[in-house]
Amino acid sequence: MAPVLEVRSLTADHGRLRAVSEVSLRLDAGEVHAVIGANGAGKSTLLRAIAGLHPPASGTVLLDGDDVTRHPPERRVAAGLSLVPEGRRLFASLTVEENLLVGTHVARPGPWDLERVYDLFGWMRDRRRQRAEHLSGGEQQAVAIGRALVANPKVLLLDELSLGLSPKVVRDMYATLPRLLAEGVTVLLVEQDVSQAVRVATRIHCLLEGRTTLTGPPAVFTPAQIEAAYFGLGKTHP
Amino acid sequence: MNWVGAVVQGVLVGGWYALAACGLSLTFGIMRLVNIAHGDLAVCGAYLTLVLSSALGLPVGYTLPLVLPIAFAIGVALHLLLFGRALRGGPLAPVLVTFGLSVMIENLLVAGLSADPRSLDAGRLALAGVRVTAFGSVITLSWLRIAGFLTALAVLGGLHLLLARTSFGRLVRATSDDLDTARLVGVRVRPVFATVAGIAVATAALAGVFLGMTATFDPYAGGLSLIFAFEAVVIGGLGSLWGTLLGGVTIGLVQQLAAQWDVQYTVLAVHLLFFAVLAVRPQGFFPASEPEAA
Ligand SMILES: Nc1ncnc2c1ncn2[C@@H]1O[C@H](COP(=O)(O)OP(=O)(O)OP(=O)(O)O)[C@@H](O)[C@H]1O
Ligand SMILES: [Mg+2]
């Protein structure tokens, strides 16, 4: 079977800085891949390039076998690729419900709608008329996930869910992941917390200065190998 | 005239300023476009009405069902051809592009329709008035001014409902909050912005029609109306529609009250007020969003 999402030697620049260099990924349906790496490793740029917000310098993005490299982000959403951006980026002046409704704008048919999102995050239904800017960080992250889910993506890109959240909130957030996977979504997530990534991922990719330094199922690596790839200590380089 | 009369007239005239300014407020608030040609587009609306009503032999009011859709289409086309590109070209590009557009419109109007002052025939509405007694003084109000004020209220109210209650309005507000993220959830920004530009030009044209009925206009009349409209927007608070109404009414009031003193100081008084507001409360009375505390 063709992978749901395939990225072939993607390269992306910020001006003269090469942020992502020749990165390749293959996600089969139902997999969870985690991209790990230090600050500035290029993780967000990689996800934004896959989502279509950052035009790549070269490389290809295939969604269900279709080349979407030149498609704008709004077309990729309609084709089943949604990104939950770093820092949640809710529409601050809109209510929780309005944020979700904007997410349904080009929704594909599928299991997710507002009711299902309210069921997933118990507190949300009662506070749906509150403006998004009045929510806590964890609540905003939940709305951002819900806003992407209601489009019924095949592939969900999650950029640093845990950013600025307390360990308990992060645990709760990751506890919802199996529920998403049960509905058949494939996940590519970025995580700075390596232990968290190793726990949830079927495969990890470690980026260092835009290059892949290690990739494979987390079980095959020792913590020392991952650490070396993460900080670029050189020992695991082929 | 008397002081009570000046206040009432000021409010009514202020309605017109709000109508002239709301399109500017809309495009600035939503797409961060400062349209220097907004006043010229209003004057174009007046000329278009003049040409259509004389060509078709129709009274001014009956041409509106033609003028407004044409103005809307012009706004959409301007966005697709000019504004959209200019907005991607950094902060200065929209100002330069719309300034160029303004100069072009003025010169085309002079070349095509001469620089003679014109006016629109409002028919019976222009002469009829109503006498009311308030606070012991008798005031004569022209129906035309009242119609202009009510039209402004209806337009602002309609825009408010469109933005607050419809799914289109929700997309507009989301895009205005965060353009990149709106794209990430599937919003196609170009048609949304083009529609906003169309609405803005249609409101400008409507303001131009009322300008033409209450005063004379010439190809250069857009400049002064733009300045007043711009001041109304800033006084009211950038990007807030109700603030724009308040700003318009404030300008109308100051103008009429200054005229009680000496007619030649009206324009100066408005500019001084604008200056004072900028100095004391630069964010205006009702800024669209309070400066972030967090
Ligand atoms: N808008 C931008 N303009 C210029 N350079 C940028 C921009 N965004 C990111 N960069 C640079 O590109 C590189 C990769 O940044 P990116 O945000 O993708 O890293 P990241 O792995 O997501 O980091 P973090 O963990 O801090 O989120 C960094 O060197 C960063 O400084
Ligand atoms: Mg990042």
XYZ file of C-alpha atoms and ligand atoms in Angstrom:
564
model
C 0.000 0.000 0.000
C 1.198 3.516 -0.803
C 2.187 5.601 2.222
C -0.383 8.213 3.329
C 2.305 10.851 3.513
C 5.620 10.697 1.757
C 8.281 13.382 1.836
C 11.191 13.018 -0.585
C 14.430 14.883 0.118
C 12.715 18.080 1.147
C 14.899 21.169 1.460
C 13.665 24.484 2.856
C 15.461 27.785 3.407
C 14.919 30.939 5.438
C 16.612 33.411 3.181
C 20.201 32.200 2.955
C 19.878 29.880 5.926
C 19.231 26.242 5.056
C 16.704 25.228 7.744
C 15.767 21.794 6.378
C 18.110 19.757 4.233
C 17.150 16.682 2.183
C 14.712 15.227 4.703
C 12.695 12.158 3.689
C 9.774 10.551 5.513
C 7.279 7.768 4.828
C 4.156 7.421 6.970
C 1.811 4.479 6.521
C -1.788 4.723 7.691
C -2.169 4.680 11.479
C 1.492 5.340 12.244
C 2.813 7.974 14.654
C 6.139 9.476 13.698
C 7.946 11.885 15.996
C 10.474 14.436 14.800
C 12.872 15.331 17.590
C 15.715 17.820 17.709
C 17.125 20.754 19.613
C 15.993 24.387 19.328
C 16.399 25.616 15.783
C 16.946 22.135 14.332
C 14.364 22.867 11.627
C 11.408 20.868 12.967
C 8.796 23.604 12.591
C 10.093 24.588 9.185
C 9.776 20.955 8.082
C 6.140 20.758 9.229
C 5.276 24.148 7.712
C 6.803 23.070 4.416
C 4.792 19.838 4.481
C 1.634 21.832 5.259
C 2.323 24.208 2.390
C 2.930 27.400 4.335
C 6.648 27.471 3.616
C 7.574 26.932 -0.042
C 10.387 24.356 -0.179
C 13.561 24.976 -2.180
C 13.413 21.452 -3.551
C 11.911 18.059 -2.830
C 8.465 16.514 -3.080
C 5.472 16.057 -0.790
C 3.054 13.264 -1.679
C -0.304 12.874 0.020
C -1.898 9.495 -0.698
C 0.349 9.253 -3.737
C -0.654 12.679 -5.121
C 2.041 15.292 -5.568
C 0.912 18.305 -3.509
C 4.295 20.087 -3.401
C 2.973 23.108 -5.302
C -0.447 23.252 -3.624
C -1.259 26.061 -1.192
C -2.083 25.026 2.397
C -5.831 25.541 1.973
C -5.870 22.938 -0.809
C -3.893 20.480 1.291
C -6.433 20.805 4.108
C -9.184 19.885 1.677
C -7.075 16.917 0.575
C -6.699 15.707 4.169
C -3.531 17.277 5.594
C -3.858 19.534 8.664
C -1.235 21.229 10.824
C -1.675 22.241 14.462
C 0.902 25.036 14.505
C 3.507 25.718 17.146
C 2.105 28.027 19.845
C -1.565 26.986 19.076
C -2.311 30.153 17.084
C -6.030 30.279 17.877
C -8.147 33.061 16.395
C -7.997 35.199 19.518
C -11.100 37.317 18.977
C -13.261 34.312 18.105
C -15.029 32.079 20.586
C -14.042 28.456 21.118
C -16.986 27.341 19.008
C -16.218 29.820 16.230
C -12.619 28.574 16.127
C -13.909 25.048 15.603
C -16.448 26.228 13.009
C -13.724 27.892 10.961
C -11.998 24.497 11.055
C -15.058 22.884 9.424
C -14.772 25.321 6.522
C -13.424 22.742 4.069
C -14.113 19.658 6.165
C -13.975 16.294 4.461
C -16.580 13.722 5.434
C -15.454 11.708 8.447
C -15.914 10.873 12.084
C -15.043 14.272 13.577
C -17.461 17.122 14.166
C -17.990 19.684 16.937
C -19.921 17.234 19.109
C -17.156 14.638 18.947
C -14.557 17.257 19.853
C -16.682 18.376 22.822
C -16.885 14.730 23.896
C -13.114 14.339 23.564
C -12.366 17.386 25.724
C -15.026 17.318 28.443
C -14.695 20.951 29.611
C -15.100 22.455 26.169
C -18.847 22.202 25.614
C -19.716 24.427 28.600
C -17.154 27.036 27.617
C -17.730 27.084 23.885
C -18.969 30.709 23.973
C -15.779 31.978 25.628
C -13.272 33.922 23.602
C -10.199 31.853 22.807
C -7.815 34.430 24.254
C -9.279 33.859 27.729
C -8.318 30.170 27.833
C -5.282 28.675 29.554
C -2.419 27.315 27.455
C -3.571 23.709 27.754
C -7.145 24.628 26.870
C -5.957 26.575 23.858
C -3.920 23.581 22.728
C -7.031 21.388 22.977
C -9.037 23.852 20.860
C -6.223 23.988 18.313
C -6.287 20.187 18.036
C -10.084 20.219 17.774
C -9.968 22.895 15.083
C -7.707 20.665 12.984
C -9.668 17.471 13.732
C -13.039 18.778 12.526
C -11.584 18.987 9.018
C -11.238 15.180 9.251
C -7.605 15.007 8.156
C -5.963 11.798 7.010
C -2.652 13.141 8.284
C -2.374 15.369 11.340
C 0.814 17.352 11.895
C 1.312 18.406 15.523
C 4.000 20.972 16.315
C 5.142 20.871 19.967
C 1.918 20.146 21.800
C 3.778 20.386 25.083
C 5.213 23.867 24.554
C 4.798 25.848 27.769
C 2.429 23.346 29.385
C 2.709 21.684 32.792
C 3.663 17.970 32.847
C 0.150 16.961 33.896
C -1.481 18.898 31.061
C 1.013 17.373 28.619
C 0.126 13.887 29.881
C -3.595 14.608 29.412
C -2.941 15.918 25.949
C -1.029 12.821 24.881
C -3.676 10.633 26.507
C -6.061 11.750 23.744
C -3.703 10.490 21.030
C -4.965 6.857 21.044
C -8.519 8.163 20.543
C -7.410 10.015 17.417
C -5.538 7.008 16.093
C -8.582 4.816 16.710
C -10.451 6.987 14.210
C -7.828 6.265 11.582
C -5.739 9.433 11.513
C -2.002 9.262 10.873
C 0.177 11.525 13.005
C 3.477 13.306 12.448
C 4.452 15.185 15.559
C 7.304 17.396 16.648
C 8.461 17.053 20.200
C 11.418 18.484 22.111
C 10.852 16.130 25.012
C 12.595 12.979 23.789
C 11.148 10.652 26.443
C 7.636 11.732 25.459
C 8.379 11.169 21.766
C 9.862 7.739 22.407
C 6.775 6.729 24.393
C 4.200 7.540 21.689
C 6.004 7.142 18.377
C 6.215 4.123 16.101
C 9.240 5.780 14.522
C 11.460 8.704 15.415
C 13.437 11.107 13.210
C 16.129 13.140 14.787
C 17.033 16.438 13.117
C 20.255 18.319 13.660
C 20.754 21.599 11.811
C 18.147 20.554 9.258
C 19.590 17.102 8.544
C 18.311 13.709 9.620
C 20.877 12.250 12.019
C 18.918 9.203 13.104
C 15.702 7.470 12.082
C 13.989 4.234 13.027
C 11.655 2.638 15.576
C 12.526 4.008 19.004
C 13.100 0.545 20.477
C 16.185 -0.125 18.364
C 18.163 2.813 19.795
C 19.828 3.178 23.137
C 19.264 6.485 24.965
C 22.929 7.259 24.366
C 22.557 6.870 20.605
C 19.524 9.177 20.575
C 21.331 11.697 22.722
C 24.318 11.682 20.415
C 22.127 12.239 17.353
C 20.157 14.969 19.152
C 23.201 16.970 20.202
C 25.404 16.007 17.280
C 28.114 14.301 19.289
C 29.272 12.549 16.155
C 29.567 9.003 17.440
C 26.515 7.605 15.617
C 27.219 9.226 12.296
C 27.431 6.581 9.585
C -28.746 78.718 13.548
C -28.525 77.928 17.232
C -26.459 75.631 19.395
C -29.057 72.873 19.642
C -29.485 73.008 15.908
C -25.729 72.800 15.423
C -25.534 69.691 17.578
C -28.328 67.944 15.687
C -26.880 68.932 12.305
C -23.459 67.834 13.483
C -24.723 64.371 14.336
C -26.499 64.066 10.990
C -23.465 65.246 9.015
C -21.343 62.909 11.128
C -23.407 60.026 9.776
C -22.132 60.893 6.329
C -18.528 60.945 7.546
C -19.062 57.528 9.080
C -20.482 56.225 5.806
C -17.498 57.625 3.928
C -15.100 56.166 6.484
C -16.528 52.712 7.159
C -15.012 51.186 4.019
C -11.615 52.514 5.042
C -12.121 51.123 8.534
C -13.105 47.774 7.051
C -10.142 47.382 4.725
C -7.703 48.615 7.330
C -9.171 46.572 10.174
C -9.397 43.366 8.193
C -6.595 43.379 5.660
C -4.324 46.175 6.979
C -4.814 48.052 3.726
C -4.684 51.845 3.955
C -6.483 52.813 0.788
C -5.410 56.344 -0.156
C -7.789 56.193 -3.139
C -10.854 55.572 -0.963
C -12.088 59.173 -1.263
C -11.516 59.151 -5.018
C -13.525 55.956 -5.304
C -16.349 57.745 -3.470
C -16.164 60.581 -5.995
C -16.182 57.974 -8.785
C -19.440 56.692 -7.296
C -20.910 60.185 -7.605
C -19.763 60.530 -11.228
C -21.007 57.052 -12.106
C -24.419 57.962 -10.699
C -24.394 61.242 -12.622
C -23.538 59.529 -15.899
C -26.012 56.681 -15.431
C -28.912 58.864 -14.329
C -28.495 61.237 -17.258
C -27.892 58.427 -19.770
C -30.891 56.412 -18.611
C -33.027 59.407 -17.710
C -33.599 57.991 -14.235
C -33.737 59.812 -10.886
C -30.631 59.383 -8.736
C -32.225 56.912 -6.304
C -33.211 54.522 -9.073
C -29.642 54.170 -10.317
C -28.408 52.761 -6.990
C -29.312 49.141 -7.872
C -26.857 49.559 -10.759
C -24.235 51.757 -9.108
C -23.700 49.621 -6.002
C -23.101 46.291 -7.795
C -20.774 48.031 -10.271
C -18.851 49.588 -7.371
C -18.678 46.195 -5.662
C -17.307 44.617 -8.830
C -14.737 47.390 -9.166
C -13.603 46.746 -5.589
C -13.256 43.023 -6.260
C -11.298 43.696 -9.443
C -9.031 46.222 -7.701
C -8.217 43.668 -5.032
C -7.486 40.905 -7.506
C -5.367 43.138 -9.751
C -3.705 45.548 -7.303
C -4.367 45.376 -3.584
C -3.671 41.667 -3.130
C -0.264 41.974 -4.745
C 0.503 45.233 -2.934
C -0.299 43.664 0.436
C 2.342 41.007 -0.170
C 4.915 43.661 -1.039
C 5.695 44.965 2.449
C 4.167 47.788 4.488
C 4.906 50.644 2.088
C 3.634 49.038 -1.132
C -0.129 49.400 -0.450
C 0.300 53.103 0.374
C 2.269 53.764 -2.816
C -0.010 51.695 -5.018
C -3.221 53.293 -3.752
C -1.637 56.743 -3.899
C -0.863 56.076 -7.548
C -4.407 54.868 -8.066
C -5.715 58.074 -6.485
C -3.682 60.281 -8.819
C -4.751 58.193 -11.794
C -8.450 58.369 -10.935
C -8.330 62.149 -10.487
C -6.615 62.698 -13.812
C -8.858 60.284 -15.683
C -11.908 62.073 -14.275
C -10.544 65.475 -15.332
C -9.709 64.172 -18.792
C -13.000 62.388 -19.291
C -15.490 64.583 -17.480
C -13.730 67.972 -17.054
C -12.900 69.674 -13.787
C -16.219 71.551 -13.546
C -18.028 71.160 -10.241
C -21.112 68.975 -10.531
C -23.913 67.894 -8.295
C -26.570 65.219 -8.251
C -30.208 66.172 -8.407
C -31.863 64.743 -5.338
C -35.307 65.805 -6.535
C -37.921 66.659 -3.948
C -35.779 65.224 -1.143
C -33.293 68.057 -1.519
C -35.720 70.860 -0.789
C -38.049 69.230 1.702
C -37.316 69.494 5.376
C -38.936 68.942 8.693
C -39.247 71.463 11.513
C -38.850 70.141 15.011
C -38.882 71.889 18.342
C -36.234 70.762 20.788
C -35.148 72.413 24.047
C -37.277 75.386 23.203
C -35.669 76.086 19.831
C -36.989 75.358 16.368
C -34.675 73.418 14.075
C -35.136 72.750 10.375
C -33.717 69.425 9.275
C -33.365 68.436 5.639
C -34.786 65.052 4.722
C -31.688 64.423 2.681
C -29.456 64.738 5.758
C -31.790 62.505 7.715
C -31.796 59.944 4.898
C -27.999 60.078 4.797
C -27.748 59.491 8.528
C -30.217 56.608 8.482
C -28.414 55.072 5.508
C -25.138 55.264 7.419
C -26.729 53.563 10.426
C -28.224 50.863 8.224
C -24.911 50.230 6.442
C -22.909 50.068 9.674
C -25.533 47.858 11.310
C -25.632 45.602 8.265
C -21.843 45.316 8.211
C -21.833 44.545 11.909
C -24.355 41.736 11.456
C -22.497 40.396 8.441
C -19.239 40.204 10.396
C -20.663 39.039 13.720
C -23.376 36.608 12.668
C -22.629 34.988 9.321
C -20.211 32.227 8.433
C -18.609 34.585 5.930
C -18.072 37.091 8.745
C -16.484 34.370 10.842
C -13.979 33.633 8.071
C -13.251 37.349 7.741
C -12.587 37.740 11.472
C -10.436 34.617 11.583
C -8.380 35.783 8.608
C -7.978 39.217 10.130
C -6.807 37.657 13.419
C -4.188 35.408 11.828
C -3.826 35.094 8.091
C -1.373 32.174 7.980
C -3.380 30.124 10.423
C -6.589 30.827 8.505
C -4.911 29.285 5.461
C -3.837 26.323 7.595
C -7.471 25.568 8.374
C -8.520 25.856 4.756
C -9.569 29.486 4.248
C -8.916 30.799 0.737
C -7.853 34.317 1.594
C -8.097 35.948 -1.846
C -11.873 35.640 -2.359
C -12.488 36.676 1.249
C -10.382 39.831 0.918
C -11.737 40.585 -2.561
C -15.275 40.528 -1.158
C -14.255 42.866 1.654
C -12.693 45.248 -0.876
C -15.882 45.087 -2.946
C -18.009 45.983 0.063
C -15.654 48.838 0.954
C -15.840 50.370 -2.522
C -19.636 49.974 -2.588
C -19.947 51.900 0.697
C -17.584 54.545 -0.674
C -19.762 54.914 -3.780
C -22.861 55.261 -1.615
C -21.136 57.994 0.397
C -20.207 59.631 -2.905
C -23.858 59.659 -3.981
C -24.893 61.449 -0.779
C -21.961 63.839 -1.196
C -23.179 64.618 -4.706
C -26.722 65.263 -3.493
C -25.789 67.529 -0.573
C -22.856 69.434 -2.097
C -20.958 69.893 -5.309
C -18.089 67.641 -6.278
C -15.242 67.732 -8.749
C -12.491 65.258 -9.628
C -10.348 66.441 -6.729
C -13.074 66.247 -4.061
C -11.818 62.808 -3.012
C -8.743 64.194 -1.270
C -10.585 66.189 1.373
C -13.195 63.517 1.980
C -10.403 60.982 2.400
C -8.734 63.120 5.050
C -11.967 63.492 7.015
C -12.767 59.797 6.619
C -9.269 58.881 7.737
C -9.597 61.141 10.772
C -12.968 59.590 11.636
C -11.410 56.125 11.509
C -8.447 57.095 13.683
C -10.522 59.044 16.219
C -12.951 56.160 16.572
C -10.224 53.551 16.888
C -8.598 51.771 13.962
C -10.639 48.931 12.577
C -13.704 49.301 14.790
C -16.965 50.007 12.921
C -18.855 51.532 15.860
C -15.785 53.570 16.669
C -15.924 54.869 13.101
C -19.535 55.995 13.638
C -18.495 57.754 16.820
C -15.501 59.290 15.046
C -17.703 60.506 12.193
C -20.236 62.029 14.558
C -17.462 63.679 16.578
C -16.089 65.286 13.434
C -19.549 66.415 12.353
C -20.190 67.939 15.766
C -16.888 69.786 15.971
C -17.372 71.082 12.454
C -20.875 72.397 13.079
C -20.028 73.868 16.462
C -16.956 75.595 15.040
C -19.162 76.995 12.283
C -21.257 78.671 14.985
C -18.122 80.543 15.892
C -16.780 81.270 12.419
C -17.327 79.221 9.270
C -13.745 79.578 8.090
C -12.441 77.643 11.129
C -14.441 74.443 10.553
C -11.737 72.470 8.752
C -9.044 73.705 11.108
C -11.148 72.734 14.132
C -11.506 69.156 12.867
C -7.770 68.840 12.262
C -7.017 70.255 15.729
C -9.392 67.733 17.260
C -7.662 64.966 15.334
C -4.312 66.198 16.563
C -5.577 66.328 20.151
C -6.944 62.782 19.981
C -3.671 61.507 18.543
C -1.778 63.185 21.368
C -4.017 62.031 24.198
C -5.467 58.721 23.058
C -3.610 57.521 19.949
C -5.455 54.194 19.912
C -8.780 56.049 19.448
C -11.948 55.683 21.490
C -12.825 52.101 20.567
C -9.748 50.269 19.314
C -10.696 46.991 17.602
C -8.505 45.063 20.003
C -6.947 46.422 23.162
C -3.153 46.392 23.097
C -2.011 43.029 24.399
C -1.238 42.928 28.086
C 0.055 39.355 28.143
N 10.853 33.238 9.926
C 12.151 32.946 9.973
N 13.043 33.754 9.378
C 14.361 33.467 9.411
N 14.873 32.390 10.000
C 14.037 31.540 10.606
C 12.621 31.777 10.634
N 12.028 30.768 11.303
C 13.022 29.952 11.681
N 14.237 30.392 11.272
C 15.514 29.732 11.476
O 15.443 28.473 10.868
C 16.042 27.479 11.691
C 15.037 26.401 11.980
O 13.971 26.961 12.731
P 12.718 26.106 13.183
O 11.741 27.045 13.780
O 12.249 25.267 12.062
O 13.344 25.193 14.292
P 12.635 24.266 15.367
O 13.350 22.980 15.312
O 11.179 24.246 15.172
O 12.994 25.005 16.709
P 12.160 25.111 18.073
O 12.395 23.848 18.802
O 12.768 26.287 18.758
O 10.736 25.313 17.706
C 16.532 28.204 12.935
O 17.904 28.466 12.757
C 15.766 29.484 12.943
O 16.525 30.519 13.509
Mg 9.583 24.791 16.290
